[in-house]
């Protein structure tokens, strides 16, 4: 150690400097312990009574001292930071502002204590500078700082001993449990989960009235954490461990649901994220997983969050992948499922302790009992002091003339005070109060006021003494105040608690130990049998299973309940859509939404419009569906000009999405299609009500480019309105539905008259003949506007899919129809 230069003017004894040898290791240990204690006590760990770290407590106290109540205007955050730093907190402004920002963030605290105005940051971005933001106390902060002026807590000097600050806030809110805490000290850390105010207060009230309550009693009120961002907690074993020992872990999951994001594709919509997980972080992890091939089946991920609708992350799932399996994959590989480790370390009487749920509630309840007891004693002392002055004033008013004479004849105020005390037997405070009395208080009305005030003071004093003397009354008062706080600031629970997630979930205890998961669901949709459905209103869908489609009277009430075309296929196969232009368009089954059965028959209200799946030209429409399997039956088609054709449906070009299956003449179009075998019957119905059916063997299969052959002989100006292929089994109970009307009316504007007849009453004839009459026209009718042939029962719907009742079957072939109450759009 260097010596100071010698000073010749000093006495010889002072020239020798005293050097103390200190062991470096001992000095380092002592200095480090002092530093560690300072960090633990003054910076990182919250007090178990008010749940606040020193900087947070100083911010709230200073804002309260500045009068920044919720009903006052905002002030610049920089001003608050400056006041706190200059008066109470001897640290940097950034630390103060960061602490204030967290107190204002609704995604960080379950019950924010600062009302921020401006950009106070998000989970992905930091806040604006304090010169750009404004702040004031939130309503809940008023409950934290209430009654500070009534000696409810001890005050200690600030860092320069010039001002006083509270050692702890009164904290009418169980802030430590409600808002949680996080901090890293030296050799220890704390990480506490937020809870629901109403649930915590209910447990605290039970503990107030039942001091011997066990942990099991309290857990009935507090089943688990309630996170600010909602979501789900999966597995509660770790939560119970934390409530018992102060340490534990649990897993949080995002709230997600599967929706149709487009007409052809499903997506996963995320509306709530795990605690302290931001949407940008999630999207970044998803993109990394897709690029590294760790995630499959994801087409896109986009953040559609806004102020109006809140959080909304949309993850688009590729066709052919199970959205539920993709979601389970996302839980494993992204922050959509995250773990939270509980470490309930807080300061109790200045010492760090690890606390369970019961210990945390006991500390806060004892603090509130102390606060209310001290407040009651303070109010009692104030009222006793006021009663003493009022009694002296009443004595003076009773003999006011003598009081005035004593004061007037006294040499000075000190003499007057002494004479008043001796003449009227008053105390010094009473005499001083009478000397300062204003003359207007000497009226008769003032005397009545003083007497009423005395009575009120005596009643309040009796009440306060009763509270202080009776522990049960004190606890009842504390419990009632807790209930009032819960009613004022409480909100419903946001987080859903789940014991497990069904096979793939991990409980909190298992998560802490790194337990493995159950096998995941297969990502890709299995190639299982199903039905492809085309509705009369132009919707496509597939069933979830290959169960037989059955109809009951209840299903008739469903929209889009008319099935215009149904074929058996598999979920990963491709089918064809036959169009009126004679084309066959390839349709992947995975592009169609899967509909669960409803009373035996699917409701196509959730189907996808044809235009979203099939590329159609203007004026082109889909008339039927067809299987593209190599072993599928031949495809029979009929045109409006009476041409029929059979073509091998399995003759499919590998490199084309659409191809012609019939060569049409100018002005002609396909009116129907059906897959048939040689044993089936082909049925054609013309607009003049002629019905012709003949065996499919009369039409030999042709190539795709062929134009077909004559099917039915049409009169001038007539056209084919319906075509069907019936198997021998179907022909037994098939029906013919014909709807007549005026050919000059606009389509869809006339209801017409309908007739339902058994198919078996129509005799068969040879191909290219004229057929037999199937419907007798009424006056004003000259054509069939709609017809259908198929298995019974027949169903009909309007243009919006609403059901329209058909008349009962009539066994007579050549009869007129029954008037309908609404126009028909389709029959099936």
PDB file of N, CA and C in Angstrom, residues 284-296 333-334:
ATOM      1  N   UNK A 284     -41.919 -17.052 -35.649  1.00  0.00           N
ATOM      2  CA  UNK A 284     -40.507 -17.297 -35.976  1.00  0.00           C
ATOM      3  C   UNK A 284     -40.141 -18.760 -35.757  1.00  0.00           C
ATOM      4  N   UNK A 285     -40.595 -19.344 -34.654  1.00  0.00           N
ATOM      5  CA  UNK A 285     -40.302 -20.751 -34.392  1.00  0.00           C
ATOM      6  C   UNK A 285     -40.984 -21.668 -35.406  1.00  0.00           C
ATOM      7  N   UNK A 286     -42.194 -21.291 -35.825  1.00  0.00           N
ATOM      8  CA  UNK A 286     -42.886 -22.108 -36.830  1.00  0.00           C
ATOM      9  C   UNK A 286     -42.119 -22.090 -38.146  1.00  0.00           C
ATOM     10  N   UNK A 287     -41.679 -20.914 -38.567  1.00  0.00           N
ATOM     11  CA  UNK A 287     -40.934 -20.820 -39.820  1.00  0.00           C
ATOM     12  C   UNK A 287     -39.618 -21.588 -39.736  1.00  0.00           C
ATOM     13  N   UNK A 288     -38.938 -21.488 -38.585  1.00  0.00           N
ATOM     14  CA  UNK A 288     -37.702 -22.252 -38.427  1.00  0.00           C
ATOM     15  C   UNK A 288     -37.974 -23.755 -38.497  1.00  0.00           C
ATOM     16  N   UNK A 289     -39.061 -24.188 -37.866  1.00  0.00           N
ATOM     17  CA  UNK A 289     -39.388 -25.612 -37.893  1.00  0.00           C
ATOM     18  C   UNK A 289     -39.737 -26.108 -39.280  1.00  0.00           C
ATOM     19  N   UNK A 290     -40.444 -25.283 -40.064  1.00  0.00           N
ATOM     20  CA  UNK A 290     -40.788 -25.680 -41.425  1.00  0.00           C
ATOM     21  C   UNK A 290     -39.536 -25.765 -42.290  1.00  0.00           C
ATOM     22  N   UNK A 291     -38.639 -24.777 -42.145  1.00  0.00           N
ATOM     23  CA  UNK A 291     -37.415 -24.778 -42.949  1.00  0.00           C
ATOM     24  C   UNK A 291     -36.494 -25.935 -42.590  1.00  0.00           C
ATOM     25  N   UNK A 292     -36.461 -26.310 -41.327  1.00  0.00           N
ATOM     26  CA  UNK A 292     -35.583 -27.408 -40.901  1.00  0.00           C
ATOM     27  C   UNK A 292     -36.264 -28.771 -40.989  1.00  0.00           C
ATOM     28  N   UNK A 293     -37.483 -28.819 -41.555  1.00  0.00           N
ATOM     29  CA  UNK A 293     -38.238 -30.053 -41.750  1.00  0.00           C
ATOM     30  C   UNK A 293     -38.674 -30.695 -40.434  1.00  0.00           C
ATOM     31  N   UNK A 294     -38.656 -29.931 -39.338  1.00  0.00           N
ATOM     32  CA  UNK A 294     -39.148 -30.463 -38.074  1.00  0.00           C
ATOM     33  C   UNK A 294     -40.662 -30.371 -37.978  1.00  0.00           C
ATOM     34  N   UNK A 295     -41.254 -29.477 -38.757  1.00  0.00           N
ATOM     35  CA  UNK A 295     -42.703 -29.309 -38.787  1.00  0.00           C
ATOM     36  C   UNK A 295     -43.210 -29.640 -40.182  1.00  0.00           C
ATOM     37  N   UNK A 296     -44.298 -30.384 -40.245  1.00  0.00           N
ATOM     38  CA  UNK A 296     -44.874 -30.778 -41.529  1.00  0.00           C
ATOM     39  C   UNK A 296     -46.344 -30.378 -41.576  1.00  0.00           C
ATOM     40  N   UNK A 333     -43.106 -28.574 -30.650  1.00  0.00           N
ATOM     41  CA  UNK A 333     -41.926 -27.961 -31.268  1.00  0.00           C
ATOM     42  C   UNK A 333     -41.899 -26.442 -31.194  1.00  0.00           C
ATOM     43  N   UNK A 334     -42.953 -25.813 -30.702  1.00  0.00           N
ATOM     44  CA  UNK A 334     -42.992 -24.346 -30.665  1.00  0.00           C
ATOM     45  C   UNK A 334     -43.439 -23.881 -29.283  1.00  0.00           C
TER      46      UNK A 334
END
